[in-house]
PDB file of C-alpha atoms and ligand atoms in Angstrom:
ATOM      1  CA  UNK A 443     -16.947 -15.433-174.527  1.00 87.00           C
ATOM      2  CA  UNK A 444     -17.501 -11.944-175.321  1.00 96.00           C
ATOM      3  CA  UNK A 445     -17.457  -8.842-172.564  1.00 98.00           C
ATOM      4  CA  UNK A 446     -17.989  -5.274-172.936  1.00 98.00           C
ATOM      5  CA  UNK A 447     -16.011  -2.095-170.967  1.00 98.00           C
ATOM      6  CA  UNK A 448     -15.864   1.317-171.355  1.00 98.00           C
ATOM      7  CA  UNK A 449     -12.857   1.135-173.149  1.00 98.00           C
ATOM      8  CA  UNK A 450     -12.289  -2.787-174.302  1.00 98.00           C
ATOM      9  CA  UNK A 451     -13.965  -5.311-175.680  1.00 98.00           C
ATOM     10  CA  UNK A 452     -12.804  -8.990-174.147  1.00 98.00           C
ATOM     11  CA  UNK A 453     -13.155 -11.646-176.920  1.00 98.00           C
ATOM     12  CA  UNK A 454     -12.362 -15.301-178.112  1.00 97.00           C
ATOM     13  CA  UNK A 455      -8.856 -15.557-180.141  1.00 97.00           C
ATOM     14  CA  UNK A 456      -8.624 -14.681-183.547  1.00 97.00           C
ATOM     15  CA  UNK A 457      -6.324 -15.577-185.984  1.00 95.00           C
ATOM     16  CA  UNK A 458      -5.473 -11.932-186.930  1.00 95.00           C
ATOM     17  CA  UNK A 459      -4.338 -11.628-182.884  1.00 97.00           C
ATOM     18  CA  UNK A 460      -1.402 -14.416-183.080  1.00 97.00           C
ATOM     19  CA  UNK A 461       1.021 -11.671-184.508  1.00 98.00           C
ATOM     20  CA  UNK A 462       0.149  -8.878-182.240  1.00 98.00           C
ATOM     21  CA  UNK A 463       0.297 -11.630-179.262  1.00 98.00           C
ATOM     22  CA  UNK A 464       4.139 -12.904-180.577  1.00 98.00           C
ATOM     23  CA  UNK A 465       4.835  -9.217-179.969  1.00 98.00           C
ATOM     24  CA  UNK A 466       3.604  -9.126-176.980  1.00 98.00           C
ATOM     25  CA  UNK A 467       4.983 -11.498-175.183  1.00 98.00           C
ATOM     26  CA  UNK A 468       8.322 -11.805-177.251  1.00 98.00           C
ATOM     27  CA  UNK A 469       9.357  -8.753-175.415  1.00 98.00           C
ATOM     28  CA  UNK A 470      11.073  -8.929-172.915  1.00 98.00           C
ATOM     29  CA  UNK A 471       9.722  -5.667-170.867  1.00 98.00           C
ATOM     30  CA  UNK A 472       7.000  -7.227-170.785  1.00 98.00           C
ATOM     31  CA  UNK A 473       8.324 -10.259-169.610  1.00 98.00           C
ATOM     32  CA  UNK A 474      10.944  -9.510-167.058  1.00 97.00           C
ATOM     33  CA  UNK A 475       8.839 -10.893-164.513  1.00 97.00           C
ATOM     34  CA  UNK A 476       9.033 -14.300-166.307  1.00 95.00           C
ATOM     35  CA  UNK A 477      11.508 -16.648-166.449  1.00 93.00           C
ATOM     36  CA  UNK A 478      11.630 -16.423-170.313  1.00 94.00           C
ATOM     37  CA  UNK A 479      10.190 -14.673-173.490  1.00 97.00           C
ATOM     38  CA  UNK A 480       7.377 -16.371-175.848  1.00 98.00           C
ATOM     39  CA  UNK A 481       9.014 -17.553-179.408  1.00 98.00           C
ATOM     40  CA  UNK A 482       5.886 -17.219-182.039  1.00 97.00           C
ATOM     41  CA  UNK A 483       5.247 -20.969-182.387  1.00 97.00           C
ATOM     42  CA  UNK A 484       4.456 -20.806-178.061  1.00 98.00           C
ATOM     43  CA  UNK A 485       2.202 -18.107-178.267  1.00 98.00           C
ATOM     44  CA  UNK A 486       0.519 -19.889-181.157  1.00 97.00           C
ATOM     45  CA  UNK A 487      -0.138 -23.431-179.260  1.00 97.00           C
ATOM     46  CA  UNK A 488      -1.082 -21.068-176.161  1.00 97.00           C
ATOM     47  CA  UNK A 489      -3.779 -19.645-178.847  1.00 97.00           C
ATOM     48  CA  UNK A 490      -5.199 -22.967-179.598  1.00 97.00           C
ATOM     49  CA  UNK A 491      -5.001 -24.147-176.194  1.00 97.00           C
ATOM     50  CA  UNK A 492      -6.986 -21.241-174.913  1.00 97.00           C
ATOM     51  CA  UNK A 493      -9.284 -21.559-177.409  1.00 96.00           C
ATOM     52  CA  UNK A 494     -10.215 -25.474-176.126  1.00 97.00           C
ATOM     53  CA  UNK A 495     -10.225 -24.466-172.094  1.00 97.00           C
ATOM     54  CA  UNK A 496     -12.761 -21.993-172.714  1.00 96.00           C
ATOM     55  CA  UNK A 497     -14.804 -24.969-174.863  1.00 96.00           C
ATOM     56  CA  UNK A 498     -14.252 -27.684-171.247  1.00 95.00           C
ATOM     57  CA  UNK A 499     -14.318 -24.609-168.900  1.00 94.00           C
ATOM     58  CA  UNK A 500     -16.429 -22.156-169.828  1.00 93.00           C
ATOM     59  CA  UNK A 501     -13.793 -19.825-170.240  1.00 96.00           C
ATOM     60  CA  UNK A 502     -10.230 -18.654-170.173  1.00 96.00           C
ATOM     61  CA  UNK A 503      -7.879 -16.490-171.210  1.00 98.00           C
ATOM     62  CA  UNK A 504      -8.755 -14.573-173.832  1.00 98.00           C
ATOM     63  CA  UNK A 505      -7.765 -11.008-176.195  1.00 98.00           C
ATOM     64  CA  UNK A 506      -8.007  -7.671-174.660  1.00 98.00           C
ATOM     65  CA  UNK A 507      -8.656  -4.815-177.948  1.00 98.00           C
ATOM     66  CA  UNK A 508      -8.680  -1.975-177.518  1.00 98.00           C
ATOM     67  CA  UNK A 509     -12.552  -0.367-179.009  1.00 98.00           C
ATOM     68  CA  UNK A 510     -10.874   3.173-180.189  1.00 98.00           C
ATOM     69  CA  UNK A 511      -8.286   1.577-182.194  1.00 98.00           C
ATOM     70  CA  UNK A 512      -8.959  -2.433-182.950  1.00 98.00           C
ATOM     71  CA  UNK A 513      -5.695  -3.096-181.405  1.00 98.00           C
ATOM     72  CA  UNK A 514      -5.359  -6.008-179.605  1.00 98.00           C
ATOM     73  CA  UNK A 515      -3.771  -4.472-176.275  1.00 98.00           C
ATOM     74  CA  UNK A 516      -2.864  -7.321-173.888  1.00 98.00           C
ATOM     75  CA  UNK A 517      -4.654 -10.309-172.635  1.00 98.00           C
ATOM     76  CA  UNK A 518      -7.519 -11.189-169.698  1.00 98.00           C
ATOM     77  CA  UNK A 519      -8.945 -13.453-167.985  1.00 98.00           C
ATOM     78  CA  UNK A 520     -10.056 -16.425-165.744  1.00 98.00           C
ATOM     79  CA  UNK A 521      -8.279 -19.562-165.768  1.00 98.00           C
ATOM     80  CA  UNK A 522      -8.762 -22.732-164.261  1.00 98.00           C
ATOM     81  CA  UNK A 523      -5.214 -23.031-162.582  1.00 98.00           C
ATOM     82  CA  UNK A 524      -2.562 -26.340-163.861  1.00 97.00           C
ATOM     83  CA  UNK A 525      -2.565 -29.173-161.522  1.00 97.00           C
ATOM     84  CA  UNK A 526       1.133 -29.090-160.578  1.00 97.00           C
ATOM     85  CA  UNK A 527       0.418 -25.122-160.381  1.00 98.00           C
ATOM     86  CA  UNK A 528      -2.235 -26.111-157.921  1.00 98.00           C
ATOM     87  CA  UNK A 529      -0.948 -29.124-155.729  1.00 98.00           C
ATOM     88  CA  UNK A 530       1.906 -25.844-155.100  1.00 98.00           C
ATOM     89  CA  UNK A 531      -0.310 -23.552-153.410  1.00 98.00           C
ATOM     90  CA  UNK A 532      -1.571 -24.510-150.300  1.00 98.00           C
ATOM     91  CA  UNK A 533      -5.304 -23.687-150.295  1.00 98.00           C
ATOM     92  CA  UNK A 534      -5.066 -25.841-153.682  1.00 98.00           C
ATOM     93  CA  UNK A 535      -7.402 -22.790-155.216  1.00 98.00           C
ATOM     94  CA  UNK A 536      -9.434 -23.461-158.343  1.00 98.00           C
ATOM     95  CA  UNK A 537      -9.525 -20.415-160.536  1.00 98.00           C
ATOM     96  CA  UNK A 538      -7.477 -17.618-161.099  1.00 98.00           C
ATOM     97  CA  UNK A 539      -7.319 -14.388-162.929  1.00 98.00           C
ATOM     98  CA  UNK A 540      -4.676 -12.946-164.856  1.00 98.00           C
ATOM     99  CA  UNK A 541      -3.401 -10.219-166.777  1.00 98.00           C
ATOM    100  CA  UNK A 542      -0.160  -8.905-170.069  1.00 98.00           C
ATOM    101  CA  UNK A 543      -0.893  -6.167-171.823  1.00 98.00           C
ATOM    102  CA  UNK A 544       1.847  -4.314-174.703  1.00 98.00           C
ATOM    103  CA  UNK A 545       4.066  -1.771-172.960  1.00 98.00           C
ATOM    104  CA  UNK A 546       2.880   0.770-174.651  1.00 98.00           C
ATOM    105  CA  UNK A 547      -0.455   0.590-173.222  1.00 98.00           C
ATOM    106  CA  UNK A 548       0.905   0.567-169.538  1.00 98.00           C
ATOM    107  CA  UNK A 549      -0.401   2.764-166.843  1.00 98.00           C
ATOM    108  CA  UNK A 550      -3.778   3.809-168.309  1.00 98.00           C
ATOM    109  CA  UNK A 551      -5.603   1.552-165.921  1.00 98.00           C
ATOM    110  CA  UNK A 552      -6.408  -1.484-168.802  1.00 98.00           C
ATOM    111  CA  UNK A 553      -5.740  -4.526-166.867  1.00 99.00           C
ATOM    112  CA  UNK A 554      -8.030  -3.685-163.694  1.00 98.00           C
ATOM    113  CA  UNK A 555     -10.375  -2.700-166.244  1.00 98.00           C
ATOM    114  CA  UNK A 556     -10.853  -5.600-168.200  1.00 98.00           C
ATOM    115  CA  UNK A 557     -10.120  -7.327-164.938  1.00 98.00           C
ATOM    116  CA  UNK A 558     -12.833  -6.188-163.056  1.00 98.00           C
ATOM    117  CA  UNK A 559     -15.891  -7.428-166.215  1.00 98.00           C
ATOM    118  CA  UNK A 560     -13.892 -10.781-165.646  1.00 98.00           C
ATOM    119  CA  UNK A 561     -14.440 -11.350-162.163  1.00 98.00           C
ATOM    120  CA  UNK A 562     -18.099 -10.061-162.511  1.00 98.00           C
ATOM    121  CA  UNK A 563     -17.981 -13.056-165.046  1.00 98.00           C
ATOM    122  CA  UNK A 564     -16.738 -14.677-162.401  1.00 98.00           C
ATOM    123  CA  UNK A 565     -19.631 -14.088-159.648  1.00 98.00           C
ATOM    124  CA  UNK A 566     -22.571 -14.193-162.137  1.00 97.00           C
ATOM    125  CA  UNK A 567     -21.316 -17.894-162.877  1.00 96.00           C
ATOM    126  CA  UNK A 568     -20.562 -18.605-159.760  1.00 97.00           C
ATOM    127  CA  UNK A 569     -17.709 -19.516-158.882  1.00 97.00           C
ATOM    128  CA  UNK A 570     -17.272 -18.999-154.438  1.00 97.00           C
ATOM    129  CA  UNK A 571     -13.666 -17.706-155.178  1.00 98.00           C
ATOM    130  CA  UNK A 572     -10.930 -15.834-157.753  1.00 98.00           C
ATOM    131  CA  UNK A 573      -6.924 -15.753-156.626  1.00 98.00           C
ATOM    132  CA  UNK A 574      -4.434 -13.979-158.527  1.00 98.00           C
ATOM    133  CA  UNK A 575      -0.955 -15.037-158.183  1.00 98.00           C
ATOM    134  CA  UNK A 576       2.990 -13.820-159.331  1.00 98.00           C
ATOM    135  CA  UNK A 577       6.611 -13.766-158.300  1.00 98.00           C
ATOM    136  CA  UNK A 578       6.962 -11.590-155.309  1.00 98.00           C
ATOM    137  CA  UNK A 579       8.382  -9.175-157.090  1.00 98.00           C
ATOM    138  CA  UNK A 580       5.786  -7.917-159.919  1.00 98.00           C
ATOM    139  CA  UNK A 581       4.779  -5.316-158.060  1.00 98.00           C
ATOM    140  CA  UNK A 582       2.652  -3.695-161.206  1.00 98.00           C
ATOM    141  CA  UNK A 583       0.744  -6.901-161.079  1.00 98.00           C
ATOM    142  CA  UNK A 584       0.388  -6.923-157.390  1.00 98.00           C
ATOM    143  CA  UNK A 585      -0.558  -2.979-157.702  1.00 98.00           C
ATOM    144  CA  UNK A 586      -3.607  -4.560-160.362  1.00 99.00           C
ATOM    145  CA  UNK A 587      -4.503  -7.489-157.594  1.00 99.00           C
ATOM    146  CA  UNK A 588      -5.277  -3.611-154.724  1.00 98.00           C
ATOM    147  CA  UNK A 589      -7.347  -2.056-157.056  1.00 98.00           C
ATOM    148  CA  UNK A 590      -9.326  -5.150-157.666  1.00 98.00           C
ATOM    149  CA  UNK A 591      -9.772  -5.344-154.106  1.00 98.00           C
ATOM    150  CA  UNK A 592      -8.057  -9.051-153.816  1.00 98.00           C
ATOM    151  CA  UNK A 593      -6.734  -9.637-150.161  1.00 98.00           C
ATOM    152  CA  UNK A 594      -2.993 -10.732-149.705  1.00 98.00           C
ATOM    153  CA  UNK A 595      -2.721 -13.946-148.092  1.00 98.00           C
ATOM    154  CA  UNK A 596       0.585 -14.076-146.601  1.00 98.00           C
ATOM    155  CA  UNK A 597      -0.183 -17.773-145.647  1.00 98.00           C
ATOM    156  CA  UNK A 598      -0.935 -19.007-149.479  1.00 98.00           C
ATOM    157  CA  UNK A 599       2.876 -17.900-150.544  1.00 98.00           C
ATOM    158  CA  UNK A 600       4.129 -20.655-152.444  1.00 98.00           C
ATOM    159  CA  UNK A 601       7.460 -21.997-154.427  1.00 98.00           C
ATOM    160  CA  UNK A 602       6.357 -21.708-158.662  1.00 98.00           C
ATOM    161  CA  UNK A 603       6.991 -25.245-159.173  1.00 96.00           C
ATOM    162  CA  UNK A 604       7.857 -24.705-162.996  1.00 95.00           C
ATOM    163  CA  UNK A 605      10.717 -21.967-161.928  1.00 96.00           C
ATOM    164  CA  UNK A 606      14.171 -23.296-160.992  1.00 94.00           C
ATOM    165  CA  UNK A 607      15.630 -23.648-157.000  1.00 95.00           C
ATOM    166  CA  UNK A 608      17.052 -20.318-156.667  1.00 94.00           C
ATOM    167  CA  UNK A 609      15.591 -18.481-159.697  1.00 96.00           C
ATOM    168  CA  UNK A 610      13.939 -14.511-157.647  1.00 96.00           C
ATOM    169  CA  UNK A 611      10.948 -15.017-159.479  1.00 97.00           C
ATOM    170  CA  UNK A 612      10.727 -19.030-158.081  1.00 98.00           C
ATOM    171  CA  UNK A 613       9.027 -17.002-154.388  1.00 98.00           C
ATOM    172  CA  UNK A 614       5.144 -16.292-155.902  1.00 98.00           C
ATOM    173  CA  UNK A 615       2.377 -14.034-153.444  1.00 98.00           C
ATOM    174  CA  UNK A 616      -1.148 -15.018-153.563  1.00 98.00           C
ATOM    175  CA  UNK A 617      -4.283 -12.605-153.548  1.00 98.00           C
ATOM    176  CA  UNK A 618      -7.768 -13.861-153.305  1.00 98.00           C
ATOM    177  CA  UNK A 619     -11.668 -12.522-153.495  1.00 98.00           C
ATOM    178  CA  UNK A 620     -14.656 -14.029-152.735  1.00 98.00           C
ATOM    179  CA  UNK A 621     -17.215 -13.651-154.588  1.00 98.00           C
ATOM    180  CA  UNK A 622     -19.135 -11.154-152.576  1.00 95.00           C
ATOM    181  CA  UNK A 623     -23.167 -12.926-153.405  1.00 90.00           C
ATOM    182  CA  UNK A 624     -26.459 -12.132-154.615  1.00 72.00           C
TER     183      UNK A 624
HETATM  184  C1  COA B1030       0.674  -6.084-164.423  1.00 63.14           C
HETATM  185  C2  COA B1030       0.259  -4.854-166.272  1.00 63.14           C
HETATM  186  C3  COA B1030      -0.944  -6.108-166.682  1.00 63.14           C
HETATM  187  C4  COA B1030      -0.812  -4.060-165.484  1.00 63.14           C
HETATM  188  O1  COA B1030      -1.502  -2.956-166.137  1.00 63.14           O
HETATM  189  P1  COA B1030      -1.538  -1.658-166.586  1.00 63.14           P
HETATM  190  O2  COA B1030      -2.718  -2.170-167.383  1.00 63.14           O
HETATM  191  O3  COA B1030      -0.826  -1.066-166.681  1.00 63.14           O
HETATM  192  O4  COA B1030      -2.505  -1.769-165.125  1.00 63.14           O
HETATM  193  P2  COA B1030      -2.358  -0.146-164.351  1.00 63.14           P
HETATM  194  O5  COA B1030      -2.371   0.580-165.040  1.00 63.14           O
HETATM  195  O6  COA B1030      -3.570  -0.658-163.462  1.00 63.14           O
HETATM  196  O7  COA B1030      -1.129   0.081-163.003  1.00 63.14           O
HETATM  197  C5  COA B1030      -0.760  -1.627-162.681  1.00 63.14           C
HETATM  198  C6  COA B1030       0.486  -0.706-161.848  1.00 63.14           C
HETATM  199  O8  COA B1030       1.567  -0.983-162.775  1.00 63.14           O
HETATM  200  C7  COA B1030       2.480   0.019-162.915  1.00 63.14           C
HETATM  201  N1  COA B1030       3.244   0.660-164.364  1.00 63.14           N
HETATM  202  C8  COA B1030       2.283   1.284-164.505  1.00 63.14           C
HETATM  203  N2  COA B1030       3.286   2.210-165.310  1.00 63.14           N
HETATM  204  C9  COA B1030       3.918   1.634-165.736  1.00 63.14           C
HETATM  205  C10 COA B1030       5.627   2.008-167.078  1.00 63.14           C
HETATM  206  N3  COA B1030       5.432   2.612-167.614  1.00 63.14           N
HETATM  207  N4  COA B1030       6.592   0.575-166.573  1.00 63.14           N
HETATM  208  C11 COA B1030       6.152   0.272-165.504  1.00 63.14           C
HETATM  209  N5  COA B1030       5.645   0.109-165.238  1.00 63.14           N
HETATM  210  C12 COA B1030       3.971   0.558-164.725  1.00 63.14           C
HETATM  211  C13 COA B1030       2.421   0.849-161.732  1.00 63.14           C
HETATM  212  O9  COA B1030       3.190   0.347-160.539  1.00 63.14           O
HETATM  213  C14 COA B1030       1.385   1.119-161.513  1.00 63.14           C
HETATM  214  O10 COA B1030       0.603   0.627-160.429  1.00 63.14           O
HETATM  215  P3  COA B1030      -0.077   2.185-159.866  1.00 63.14           P
HETATM  216  O11 COA B1030      -1.634   3.266-160.867  1.00 63.14           O
HETATM  217  O12 COA B1030      -0.384   2.242-158.162  1.00 63.14           O
HETATM  218  O13 COA B1030       0.804   4.000-160.037  1.00 63.14           O
HETATM  219  C15 COA B1030       1.254  -4.665-166.956  1.00 63.14           C
HETATM  220  O14 COA B1030       2.390  -3.583-166.604  1.00 63.14           O
HETATM  221  C16 COA B1030       1.661  -6.038-167.838  1.00 63.14           C
HETATM  222  O15 COA B1030       1.851  -6.229-168.979  1.00 63.14           O
HETATM  223  N6  COA B1030       3.521  -6.042-167.052  1.00 63.14           N
HETATM  224  C17 COA B1030       4.092  -7.371-167.789  1.00 63.14           C
HETATM  225  C18 COA B1030       2.827  -8.411-167.824  1.00 63.14           C
HETATM  226  C19 COA B1030       3.426  -9.578-166.380  1.00 63.14           C
HETATM  227  O16 COA B1030       3.480  -9.207-165.605  1.00 63.14           O
HETATM  228  N7  COA B1030       1.994  -9.075-166.108  1.00 63.14           N
HETATM  229  C20 COA B1030       1.054 -10.791-164.886  1.00 63.14           C
HETATM  230  C21 COA B1030       1.951 -12.033-164.703  1.00 63.14           C
HETATM  231  S1  COA B1030       1.861 -12.250-162.957  1.00 63.14           S
END
């Protein structure tokens, strides 16, 4: 699936993205709201898994490339929520939207720009709703959700099953947006 915005090309992963994504996901500041950074091997496995999930579901988190330079700025996309996480969220939503952008590109509205295109795609393929979730202390990501017109649903807050008990990143908030219809 290839989508285009004013400044971005949102496209399937290519082998040339492996090193660039490993640099972004290996950065402790970028990953400060995740339990830890990712190794090169984990990033490689993630890219392979993303390709497989895109094949199975028709979408997954994909590359976001800056049109002007061809550089990888990060990942944006839709994903079917993994079963263990889905079970932990009170409303058991099916599809999430998410983003990780390299820190040199922060503050330019690139995450919301890419995410808007992915939401349009979600509505075009008839998904009834898309949610976004993040650690309750990850305010930059929640700003992106707000910019997309997603609504915070406090009744859906949950403890992330992959984060240890008592860890400050365990409590998560959920934002949702419904398909605006034809
Ligand atoms: C969250 C993230 C994707 C936002 O991407 P972005 O393209 O910078 O988005 P925006 O330009 O719209 O900025 C969103 C918010 O990020 C914060 N932000 C912007 N520039 C920043 C900077 N240089 N340093 C810290 N925070 C910054 C601000 O709170 C901003 O909100 P504002 O526009 O109301 O001031 C990006 O910060 C990121 O990749 N963070 C690390 C990964 C992550 O947490 N992903 C989400 C996991 S759920």
